[in-house]
C-alpha positions as a printed Julia matrix, in Angstrom:
682×3 Matrix{Float64}:
 -10.46  -59.53  -48.45
 -10.14  -60.81  -44.94
 -13.35  -60.45  -42.98
 -13.01  -58.01  -40.11
 -12.81  -59.84  -36.77
 -11.43  -57.03  -34.63
 -12.0   -57.18  -30.89
 -14.5   -60.06  -31.02
 -13.31  -61.51  -27.78
 -13.97  -58.19  -26.04
 -17.69  -58.85  -26.45
 -17.65  -62.2   -24.64
 -18.39  -61.87  -20.94
 -17.84  -64.43  -18.21
 -20.88  -65.14  -16.12
 -20.37  -66.49  -12.65
 -22.78  -67.26   -9.88
 -22.28  -67.76   -6.15
 -23.65  -70.89   -4.52
 -26.9   -70.23   -2.7
 -27.0   -71.05    0.97
 -30.26  -72.37    2.28
 -31.46  -70.49    5.32
 -34.76  -70.61    7.22
 -37.29  -68.3     5.64
 -38.18  -65.34    7.86
 -41.78  -64.93    8.96
 -43.6   -62.03    7.28
 -43.93  -58.9     9.38
 -46.83  -56.54    9.59
 -47.94  -54.84    6.36
 -46.1   -51.52    5.9
 -47.98  -48.26    6.03
 -47.04  -45.69    3.43
 -47.67  -41.99    3.8
 -47.27  -40.05    0.62
 -46.75  -36.37    1.32
 -49.24  -34.13   -0.45
 -48.01  -31.1    -2.41
 -48.93  -27.5    -1.88
 -50.26  -26.08   -5.13
 -50.93  -22.94   -7.12
 -51.79  -22.15  -10.73
 -50.42  -19.25  -12.73
 -52.57  -17.13  -15.08
 -50.9   -18.67  -18.13
 -52.05  -22.16  -17.06
 -48.82  -23.5   -15.49
 -49.72  -25.68  -12.49
 -47.11  -25.8    -9.71
 -46.87  -28.46   -6.98
 -44.37  -28.16   -4.14
 -43.49  -30.98   -1.71
 -41.3   -29.77    1.14
 -38.87  -32.46    2.23
 -36.17  -31.28    4.6
 -34.5   -34.65    5.34
 -31.7   -33.98    2.87
 -30.24  -30.71    1.56
 -31.34  -31.4    -1.99
 -34.0   -30.23   -4.41
 -35.41  -31.45   -7.7
 -37.53  -29.68  -10.3
 -39.58  -31.5   -12.95
 -41.34  -29.53  -15.66
 -43.74  -31.69  -17.67
 -45.99  -30.64  -20.52
 -48.8   -33.14  -20.68
 -49.23  -32.93  -24.42
 -51.57  -35.51  -25.98
 -49.83  -37.73  -28.57
 -49.8   -36.38  -32.1
 -49.01  -37.65  -35.56
 -45.95  -36.18  -37.27
 -46.6   -37.71  -40.71
 -44.08  -36.94  -43.44
 -41.89  -35.19  -40.89
 -41.78  -38.01  -38.36
 -38.82  -37.29  -36.12
 -39.4   -33.58  -35.7
 -40.17  -33.98  -32.0
 -37.11  -36.14  -31.37
 -34.93  -33.59  -33.18
 -36.5   -30.86  -31.05
 -35.49  -32.85  -27.95
 -31.95  -33.19  -29.3
 -31.53  -29.5   -30.12
 -33.21  -27.84  -27.14
 -30.85  -27.33  -24.22
 -27.76  -26.55  -26.34
 -27.4   -23.01  -25.12
 -29.93  -20.22  -24.73
 -30.63  -16.83  -26.25
 -28.69  -15.33  -23.31
 -25.99  -17.89  -22.56
 -23.71  -19.98  -24.78
 -23.83  -23.76  -24.61
 -20.33  -23.91  -23.14
 -20.97  -21.3   -20.45
 -24.32  -22.85  -19.56
 -22.86  -26.32  -19.16
 -19.82  -25.02  -17.27
 -22.05  -23.43  -14.65
 -24.07  -26.63  -14.22
 -20.84  -28.56  -13.73
 -19.59  -25.97  -11.22
 -22.81  -26.38   -9.2
 -22.5   -30.17   -9.31
 -26.03  -30.27  -10.62
 -28.0   -31.99  -13.36
 -30.16  -29.97  -15.77
 -31.83  -31.59  -18.79
 -34.25  -30.5   -21.5
 -36.45  -32.24  -24.03
 -39.38  -31.44  -26.3
 -42.02  -31.81  -23.59
 -40.25  -30.65  -20.48
 -37.14  -30.13  -18.41
 -35.59  -31.21  -15.14
 -33.04  -29.97  -12.65
 -31.63  -31.37   -9.43
 -28.83  -30.49   -7.05
 -28.03  -29.09   -3.63
 -30.76  -26.99   -2.1
 -28.36  -24.13   -1.41
 -28.29  -23.63   -5.19
 -32.05  -24.06   -5.58
 -32.74  -20.56   -6.82
 -30.0   -20.68   -9.42
 -31.01  -24.15  -10.59
 -34.55  -22.98  -11.23
 -33.23  -19.93  -13.05
 -31.11  -22.11  -15.32
 -33.98  -24.53  -16.0
 -36.36  -21.69  -16.76
 -33.86  -19.96  -19.07
 -33.12  -23.16  -21.0
 -36.78  -24.04  -21.25
 -38.2   -20.69  -22.29
 -35.31  -19.19  -24.26
 -33.63  -22.08  -26.13
 -31.07  -21.37  -28.79
 -31.86  -23.32  -31.97
 -28.64  -23.24  -33.98
 -28.25  -24.67  -37.45
 -24.99  -26.31  -36.39
 -26.59  -28.27  -33.52
 -29.56  -29.16  -35.69
 -27.4   -30.51  -38.52
 -25.31  -32.52  -36.05
 -28.35  -33.98  -34.33
 -29.97  -34.92  -37.61
 -26.84  -36.69  -38.8
 -26.58  -38.63  -35.56
 -30.23  -39.64  -35.86
 -29.71  -40.87  -39.43
 -26.63  -42.87  -38.36
 -28.68  -44.42  -35.57
 -31.37  -45.44  -38.06
 -28.78  -47.07  -40.31
 -27.49  -49.04  -37.39
 -30.99  -50.07  -36.36
 -31.67  -51.47  -39.84
 -29.33  -54.31  -39.04
 -30.77  -54.84  -35.55
 -33.4   -57.56  -35.41
 -34.81  -56.26  -32.12
 -35.09  -52.69  -33.45
 -36.92  -53.86  -36.59
 -39.19  -56.06  -34.47
 -40.14  -53.14  -32.21
 -40.88  -50.87  -35.18
 -42.94  -53.39  -37.06
 -44.86  -54.54  -33.98
 -46.07  -51.03  -33.16
 -46.74  -50.18  -36.82
 -48.96  -53.28  -37.28
 -50.69  -53.02  -33.94
 -51.51  -49.31  -33.92
 -51.19  -48.4   -37.63
 -48.62  -46.03  -39.13
 -51.15  -43.17  -38.94
 -51.16  -43.4   -35.14
 -48.62  -41.65  -32.84
 -47.47  -44.96  -31.42
 -47.4   -46.78  -34.74
 -45.68  -44.25  -36.97
 -41.9   -44.48  -37.19
 -38.97  -42.34  -38.19
 -37.17  -42.95  -41.53
 -34.18  -41.3   -43.12
 -36.52  -39.67  -45.61
 -38.8   -38.24  -42.9
 -35.77  -36.89  -41.04
 -34.46  -35.26  -44.19
 -37.88  -33.61  -44.56
 -37.37  -31.84  -41.25
 -35.78  -28.37  -41.24
 -34.61  -26.15  -38.42
 -37.73  -24.03  -39.04
 -39.86  -27.16  -38.39
 -38.1   -27.72  -35.07
 -38.73  -24.12  -34.01
 -42.38  -24.46  -35.0
 -42.71  -27.74  -33.09
 -41.35  -26.07  -29.99
 -43.56  -22.99  -30.43
 -46.67  -25.15  -30.96
 -46.27  -27.76  -28.22
 -44.01  -26.23  -25.55
 -46.89  -24.22  -24.05
 -48.16  -23.8   -20.47
 -51.75  -24.93  -20.98
 -51.06  -28.5   -19.8
 -47.76  -27.78  -18.09
 -46.92  -28.98  -14.57
 -43.93  -27.98  -12.42
 -43.29  -30.37   -9.54
 -40.77  -29.3    -6.9
 -39.55  -31.72   -4.24
 -36.9   -31.08   -1.65
 -35.38  -28.84    0.95
 -37.2   -25.66   -0.04
 -40.07  -23.51    1.24
 -43.33  -23.19   -0.62
 -43.51  -19.4    -0.32
 -40.0   -18.97   -1.72
 -40.66  -21.29   -4.62
 -43.95  -19.58   -5.44
 -42.37  -16.18   -5.52
 -39.51  -17.29   -7.81
 -41.74  -19.32  -10.16
 -44.11  -16.4   -10.62
 -41.16  -14.2   -11.53
 -39.43  -16.61  -13.91
 -42.44  -18.0   -15.72
 -44.75  -14.98  -15.85
 -43.76  -14.13  -19.42
 -44.45  -17.66  -20.68
 -47.27  -16.79  -23.05
 -50.57  -18.54  -22.53
 -51.29  -20.89  -25.46
 -52.9   -24.21  -26.33
 -51.22  -27.06  -28.17
 -52.76  -28.32  -31.44
 -54.95  -31.4   -31.19
 -54.11  -34.32  -33.5
 -56.84  -36.66  -34.71
 -56.09  -40.27  -35.55
 -58.02  -43.54  -35.69
 -58.32  -45.67  -32.59
 -56.47  -48.99  -33.15
 -58.53  -52.2   -33.29
 -57.31  -55.69  -32.46
 -57.45  -58.33  -35.18
 -60.63  -60.44  -35.32
 -58.63  -63.64  -35.13
 -55.1   -64.38  -33.98
 -52.59  -64.32  -36.81
 -48.82  -64.56  -37.38
 -47.08  -61.57  -38.91
 -43.6   -62.51  -40.14
 -40.66  -60.3   -41.17
 -37.63  -61.9   -42.78
 -34.15  -60.85  -41.6
 -31.52  -63.2   -43.04
 -28.91  -62.05  -40.47
 -31.07  -63.18  -37.54
 -29.6   -65.96  -35.48
 -32.55  -65.65  -33.07
 -36.23  -64.95  -33.68
 -37.84  -62.01  -31.93
 -41.33  -63.16  -30.89
 -44.0   -60.79  -29.55
 -47.67  -61.67  -28.91
 -49.46  -58.33  -28.71
 -52.87  -56.77  -28.41
 -54.07  -53.26  -27.56
 -55.55  -52.43  -24.17
 -57.33  -49.48  -22.6
 -56.44  -49.79  -18.92
 -56.79  -46.65  -16.82
 -55.34  -46.31  -13.32
 -58.84  -45.51  -12.12
 -60.32  -48.76  -13.52
 -61.5   -51.34  -11.02
 -59.37  -53.9   -12.87
 -56.13  -51.98  -12.53
 -54.57  -53.65   -9.47
 -55.74  -57.14  -10.46
 -54.25  -56.6   -13.92
 -50.88  -55.66  -12.42
 -50.84  -58.9   -10.4
 -51.98  -61.02  -13.36
 -49.2   -59.68  -15.51
 -46.63  -60.23  -12.73
 -47.65  -63.87  -12.38
 -47.58  -64.45  -16.15
 -44.31  -62.76  -17.05
 -43.31  -59.97  -14.7
 -39.87  -61.36  -13.88
 -37.67  -64.35  -13.28
 -40.39  -66.01  -11.22
 -43.04  -65.5   -13.92
 -44.58  -68.42  -15.75
 -43.14  -67.46  -19.12
 -39.61  -67.27  -17.73
 -39.95  -70.57  -15.87
 -41.29  -72.26  -18.99
 -39.24  -70.98  -21.89
 -35.95  -70.48  -20.09
 -35.84  -72.73  -17.04
 -37.77  -75.71  -18.37
 -36.76  -75.59  -22.06
 -33.59  -73.47  -22.23
 -34.79  -71.74  -25.43
 -34.1   -68.14  -24.41
 -32.23  -65.89  -22.03
 -35.54  -64.56  -20.72
 -39.25  -64.42  -21.51
 -41.47  -61.66  -20.1
 -44.78  -59.89  -20.41
 -45.81  -56.26  -19.92
 -49.15  -54.52  -19.61
 -49.47  -50.82  -20.44
 -51.8   -48.47  -18.62
 -52.58  -44.78  -18.55
 -54.54  -42.06  -20.35
 -54.07  -43.41  -23.85
 -54.42  -46.75  -25.63
 -51.48  -49.01  -24.78
 -50.65  -52.68  -25.31
 -50.18  -56.05  -23.69
 -47.05  -57.89  -24.85
 -45.51  -61.25  -24.1
 -42.15  -61.68  -25.77
 -38.8   -63.41  -25.98
 -35.79  -63.87  -28.24
 -35.41  -67.56  -29.04
 -33.18  -69.71  -31.18
 -34.42  -70.0   -34.77
 -34.9   -73.76  -34.59
 -37.37  -73.53  -31.7
 -39.41  -70.55  -32.94
 -42.54  -72.57  -33.61
 -42.26  -74.46  -30.33
 -41.84  -71.19  -28.42
 -45.01  -69.77  -29.96
 -46.9   -72.86  -28.84
 -45.68  -72.39  -25.27
 -46.6   -68.7   -25.24
 -50.1   -69.56  -26.34
 -50.35  -72.39  -23.8
 -49.41  -70.06  -20.97
 -51.92  -67.45  -22.06
 -54.62  -70.08  -22.23
 -53.67  -71.48  -18.84
 -53.88  -68.21  -16.93
 -57.22  -67.43  -18.6
 -58.83  -70.76  -17.88
 -57.18  -72.11  -14.69
 -56.98  -70.34  -11.31
 -53.47  -69.29  -10.27
 -52.17  -70.81   -7.05
 -52.25  -68.98   -3.72
 -48.46  -69.19   -3.61
 -48.16  -67.43   -6.97
 -50.62  -64.77   -5.86
 -48.81  -64.14   -2.59
 -45.39  -63.91   -4.25
 -46.65  -61.42   -6.86
 -48.25  -59.25   -4.18
 -45.1   -59.34   -2.02
 -42.92  -58.23   -4.94
 -45.2   -55.39   -5.93
 -45.58  -54.14   -2.38
 -41.86  -54.37   -1.68
 -40.98  -52.45   -4.82
 -43.66  -49.85   -4.08
 -42.39  -49.21   -0.55
 -38.8   -48.79   -1.73
 -39.84  -46.42   -4.51
 -41.74  -44.16   -2.18
 -38.43  -43.29   -0.48
 -37.21  -41.52   -3.62
 -37.97  -37.81   -4.31
 -38.52  -38.59   -8.02
 -41.24  -41.06   -7.1
 -43.05  -38.48   -4.98
 -42.88  -36.08   -7.88
 -44.29  -38.63  -10.34
 -47.07  -39.53   -7.88
 -48.1   -35.91   -7.6
 -47.97  -35.43  -11.37
 -49.89  -38.63  -12.14
 -52.57  -37.77   -9.6
 -53.24  -34.55  -11.47
 -52.84  -35.67  -15.11
 -54.84  -38.89  -14.7
 -57.5   -37.58  -12.29
 -56.62  -40.07   -9.55
 -58.29  -39.99   -6.11
 -56.32  -38.0    -3.58
 -55.7   -41.16   -1.54
 -54.77  -43.37   -4.54
 -51.2   -44.05   -3.36
 -52.08  -44.26    0.34
 -54.49  -47.09   -0.59
 -52.08  -48.7    -3.08
 -50.96  -51.53   -0.79
 -54.5   -52.16    0.47
 -55.75  -52.44   -3.12
 -52.95  -54.84   -4.05
 -53.74  -56.99   -1.01
 -57.44  -57.1    -1.99
 -56.77  -58.87   -5.32
 -58.15  -62.42   -5.35
 -57.46  -65.51   -7.4
 -60.8   -64.98   -9.17
 -59.82  -61.36   -9.97
 -56.63  -62.56  -11.68
 -58.48  -65.02  -13.89
 -61.16  -62.41  -14.74
 -58.72  -59.68  -15.82
 -56.56  -62.19  -17.74
 -59.56  -62.9   -19.91
 -60.14  -59.19  -20.38
 -56.65  -57.98  -21.22
 -54.71  -61.04  -22.45
 -56.53  -61.59  -25.76
 -55.27  -65.01  -26.78
 -57.75  -65.2   -29.68
 -57.27  -61.65  -30.95
 -53.47  -61.26  -30.91
 -50.86  -60.48  -33.47
 -47.99  -62.91  -33.17
 -45.2   -60.83  -34.62
 -42.04  -62.79  -35.5
 -38.89  -61.25  -36.92
 -36.32  -63.88  -37.86
 -34.49  -65.73  -40.54
 -37.11  -66.93  -42.97
 -34.89  -69.68  -44.43
 -34.77  -71.32  -40.98
 -38.15  -70.39  -39.55
 -40.9   -69.72  -42.07
 -41.44  -73.32  -43.11
 -42.41  -74.3   -39.55
 -44.97  -71.55  -38.98
 -47.72  -72.94  -41.21
 -47.97  -75.95  -38.92
 -49.2   -73.77  -36.02
 -52.64  -73.35  -37.52
 -52.76  -69.56  -37.73
 -52.93  -67.41  -40.88
 -49.41  -66.25  -41.73
 -48.88  -62.8   -43.25
 -45.55  -61.47  -44.51
 -44.18  -57.96  -44.18
 -41.02  -56.07  -45.0
 -38.94  -54.22  -42.41
 -41.21  -51.2   -42.7
 -44.45  -53.08  -42.01
 -45.49  -53.12  -45.68
 -47.31  -56.31  -46.72
 -45.41  -58.53  -49.16
 -45.94  -61.81  -50.91
 -44.5   -64.84  -49.18
 -40.82  -64.72  -50.18
 -38.88  -67.65  -51.53
 -36.49  -67.98  -48.62
 -34.29  -70.72  -49.96
 -33.91  -72.71  -53.14
 -31.53  -75.39  -54.3
 -28.37  -74.46  -56.16
 -28.31  -75.41  -59.87
 -26.79  -78.74  -60.85
 -23.02  -78.6   -61.06
 -22.6   -75.75  -58.59
 -20.52  -76.81  -55.6
 -18.9   -75.09  -52.65
 -15.59  -75.27  -54.53
 -16.97  -73.72  -57.67
 -18.56  -70.89  -55.69
 -15.25  -70.03  -53.99
 -13.41  -70.37  -57.31
 -15.85  -67.95  -58.98
 -15.28  -65.42  -56.22
 -11.52  -65.62  -56.52
 -11.8   -65.27  -60.3
 -14.14  -62.24  -59.87
 -11.71  -60.37  -57.65
  -8.65  -60.98  -59.83
  -7.66  -64.65  -59.88
  -5.58  -66.92  -57.77
  -2.31  -65.85  -59.38
  -2.89  -62.17  -58.64
  -3.83  -62.88  -55.03
  -0.76  -65.02  -54.48
   1.46  -62.13  -55.62
   0.17  -59.87  -52.83
   2.58  -59.58  -49.92
   0.73  -56.96  -47.89
  -2.45  -54.87  -47.77
  -2.95  -51.59  -45.89
  -6.5   -50.29  -45.48
  -7.84  -47.08  -43.96
 -11.61  -46.71  -43.56
 -13.81  -44.16  -41.9
 -17.18  -44.48  -40.17
 -19.06  -43.15  -37.21
 -20.64  -44.47  -34.04
 -23.06  -42.43  -31.91
 -21.94  -39.28  -33.64
 -18.23  -39.93  -33.14
 -16.06  -40.14  -36.22
 -13.95  -43.29  -36.2
 -10.96  -44.23  -38.35
 -10.11  -47.91  -38.75
  -6.62  -48.88  -39.91
  -5.86  -52.45  -40.83
  -2.59  -53.92  -42.06
  -1.94  -57.52  -43.03
   0.85  -59.52  -44.6
   1.19  -62.89  -46.28
   3.33  -63.94  -43.31
   0.29  -64.13  -41.02
   0.71  -60.71  -39.47
  -2.32  -58.52  -38.77
  -2.77  -55.17  -37.04
  -6.12  -53.38  -36.67
  -6.78  -50.2   -34.75
  -9.69  -47.87  -34.13
  -9.12  -44.19  -33.53
 -11.56  -41.48  -32.53
 -11.56  -38.16  -30.7
  -7.86  -37.84  -31.37
  -6.91  -41.01  -29.54
  -6.47  -44.73  -30.1
  -9.61  -46.46  -28.83
  -8.63  -50.08  -29.48
  -5.9   -52.08  -31.13
  -5.28  -55.72  -31.97
  -2.02  -57.27  -33.19
  -1.58  -60.88  -34.35
   1.6   -62.54  -35.54
   2.62  -66.23  -35.91
   4.2   -66.08  -32.45
   1.96  -63.81  -30.35
  -1.14  -61.67  -30.13
  -2.67  -58.99  -27.95
  -5.49  -56.5   -27.63
  -5.21  -53.06  -26.07
  -7.49  -50.21  -25.26
  -8.1   -47.55  -22.64
  -4.61  -47.96  -21.2
  -4.9   -51.69  -20.77
  -3.29  -54.56  -22.67
  -4.44  -58.18  -22.81
  -2.2   -60.92  -24.17
  -3.94  -63.61  -26.2
  -3.07  -67.15  -25.16
  -4.07  -70.75  -25.82
  -7.05  -71.45  -28.0
  -7.92  -67.74  -28.2
  -4.5   -67.04  -29.75
  -4.76  -69.99  -32.11
  -8.15  -68.83  -33.38
  -6.89  -65.3   -33.87
  -3.83  -66.55  -35.78
  -6.04  -68.73  -37.97
  -8.15  -65.7   -38.87
  -5.14  -63.51  -39.74
  -4.79  -64.85  -43.27
  -4.24  -62.19  -45.91
  -6.84  -63.64  -48.24
  -8.97  -66.23  -46.5
 -10.51  -67.1   -49.88
  -7.33  -68.98  -50.81
  -7.46  -70.94  -47.56
 -11.18  -71.62  -48.07
 -10.48  -72.97  -51.58
  -8.03  -75.5   -50.18
 -10.7   -76.63  -47.69
 -13.74  -76.22  -49.95
 -14.9   -79.77  -49.16
 -15.47  -78.77  -45.52
 -18.11  -76.2   -46.56
 -21.72  -77.18  -47.1
 -23.54  -75.44  -49.98
 -26.91  -75.14  -48.31
 -28.65  -73.48  -51.28
 -29.58  -70.01  -52.45
 -30.97  -67.38  -50.09
 -31.79  -63.67  -50.47
 -29.43  -61.48  -48.5
 -29.97  -57.68  -48.52
 -32.19  -58.07  -51.59
 -29.62  -60.06  -53.55
 -29.64  -63.8   -54.28
 -26.61  -65.47  -52.76
 -25.06  -68.93  -52.53
 -24.81  -69.88  -48.84
 -21.77  -71.81  -47.67
 -21.65  -73.1   -44.1
 -18.93  -74.58  -41.94
 -19.2   -75.04  -38.19
 -20.25  -71.62  -36.84
 -19.38  -69.72  -40.01
 -21.7   -68.74  -42.87
 -20.54  -67.01  -46.05
 -22.77  -65.45  -48.73
 -21.64  -65.17  -52.35
 -23.63  -63.2   -54.93
 -25.17  -65.46  -57.57
 -24.94  -62.68  -60.13
 -21.41  -61.39  -59.58
 -19.71  -64.2   -57.67
 -18.46  -61.68  -55.09
 -18.61  -62.29  -51.38
 -21.32  -60.02  -49.97
 -21.4   -61.13  -46.33
 -19.84  -63.42  -43.75
 -21.14  -64.24  -40.3
 -19.92  -66.1   -37.26
 -22.02  -67.47  -34.44
 -20.76  -67.15  -30.85
 -21.99  -67.33  -27.28
 -22.18  -64.14  -25.24
 -23.9   -63.55  -21.88
 -25.79  -66.81  -22.18
 -27.19  -66.03  -25.61
 -26.29  -67.05  -29.12
 -25.15  -64.02  -31.13
 -24.42  -63.9   -34.82
 -21.89  -61.26  -35.93
 -22.46  -60.45  -39.58
 -20.11  -58.36  -41.73
 -21.43  -57.23  -45.12
 -19.34  -56.13  -48.11
 -20.17  -54.01  -51.12
 -18.79  -51.38  -53.49
 -15.98  -53.52  -54.91
 -13.29  -51.5   -56.7
 -10.1   -52.55  -58.42
  -6.75  -51.86  -56.77
  -3.68  -53.01  -58.73
  -5.77  -55.56  -60.58
  -7.6   -56.91  -57.51
 -11.19  -56.05  -56.62
 -11.64  -55.24  -52.95
 -14.78  -54.01  -51.08
 -14.74  -50.32  -50.29
 -17.78  -50.36  -47.99
 -18.28  -52.79  -45.12
 -20.06  -53.04  -41.8
 -18.55  -53.58  -38.36
 -20.94  -55.78  -36.32
 -18.95  -55.28  -33.15
 -19.63  -51.54  -33.36
 -23.37  -51.92  -33.7
 -23.3   -52.56  -37.45
 -21.62  -49.22  -38.17
 -20.85  -48.74  -41.86
 -17.26  -47.89  -42.88
 -16.11  -46.53  -46.21
 -12.58  -47.18  -47.39
 -10.57  -44.04  -48.07
  -7.29  -45.75  -48.94
  -6.04  -49.23  -49.87
  -2.39  -49.93  -50.59
  -1.13  -53.26  -51.95
   2.51  -54.22  -51.42
   3.4   -50.9   -49.86
   2.98  -49.0   -46.59
   3.48  -52.03  -44.34
   6.6   -53.01  -42.35
   7.35  -55.47  -39.53
   7.32  -52.49  -37.15
   3.56  -52.26  -37.56
   3.13  -55.55  -35.69
   5.02  -54.8   -32.46
């Protein structure tokens, strides 16, 4: 069956850049002075703490309700809090979801809810009503079975899509290994844990953790303190005083010696590399400001050392960065990048070199000045936003900051010295106690990692330790690219049967972000192909290819295919590309046997195309194509399974659509030699 290549060109973006004009650099002006307005405060009997910042410059107001709940472990029901977030806010005990949302739209406002808080913003003339709506949605949510079931299904679909995402797997495994799966940051959601969650669990989660003990309401805008106080006391007085449960879990510990933790993902065209260690950096620590600057110099942006090394000097990646967490709870330091498979080992070496350099050699004065300027500039701009003022007020309370913490922010940044940067780099960038987590294609990468001199451990996609896999082995004597393709053709019905097919019509159904999608594809032996995606009662996208023309359409626009783009599309519009591949079998390289989705497969490669054929059944189980998009190499992999016979020919009835985030589609109807006319390709 023809591999699905619908709308591939829609993913390729053109990147342009304007020529830079050299101008004299302006002389720095005086250091800005920042005044952060202090809130007026009061505390209700139930424990709710309210902070009001009057700001009458604009006729707007924002409310932010935050419940400062300590992290907790969800265990076998991991995902209950995220489902609570998804369900809360869909109507209240007093008002239907539709009526509630209609009023918000009428007010031109924004009101949002989640498992640990709520927010509202809009014109100050509607301030009273906005607070009423936020209070009603927060304290009287309607937990309906219908919304719960829909949210759970969307979450499960998201997990299935993430299973094919190298970056998603890398993030999950990194946190699980660094913190442990019995830690709030390290545990992860699975389909099984979601299925363990019931609506009753969501209600209990809300009742247990949505409590006023550690709740803060920050109000910023064109309001008066006395009016807000009066309304808050009225709306929140019946919020029953209660304390949230306290979860106990082990404190994570860094490894005694740096090691490589590798996860094999055969569909990875790039390796996700992350060098990580835990940190306990509080905003009140004397190292805090120096640590910010050290991270900025190492990998805080395009001017960081990691970026300049891995991207600018070597061209291995689209970007390389570092981040340093801080706050009340244990966080992490990370330096990371996505690099081409063939340079994975070299990239690791450069990461380690940069970490060693900033720990052992003083940074330059120019680097220090640039990092300070960027931090100060960003800080000054952020202080102009009401949301920033609210977050400052909240953070000052929840993290016990000095009252003048943000007034002295610029002064403390300016006080950081070169020696400070080197000192904190040695404290928080633990070159000798890091996990180097790599998620990539083992057949291309694993053989090079042993040369780096670190212990190499292997894990599956769920952070479970595994024995070192056999990533690739040679094909048996006598097996060739031609024999592999011949076996596939024989397995699906034979060359004679395929040659008798004049047309194929396929209808398949899947979902993306909760939206049901129907894919219709029609092809003929004359080189005609039509594919369309429909959802929400409308045609989302369509592609038509014939021997004389081709186009794509969607959202009221139509794009004609021309030149090489049209030729490539016409070449891919073969009814059974297996027959064409058989004619050109000599152009494929049989690179050996690899494991793909748990099944051994012969791997055939040609140019930017790779095809996987099951060793056991002979059937094609996947095909991938490498392309360039936004300056990065992207591999689009389509997998096939659930082959069923239709008029003597076996065709896959389940496949993935890489261009829709790896969404899985199930075939509901296949017709051979019927249901297709020339009118379908107009």
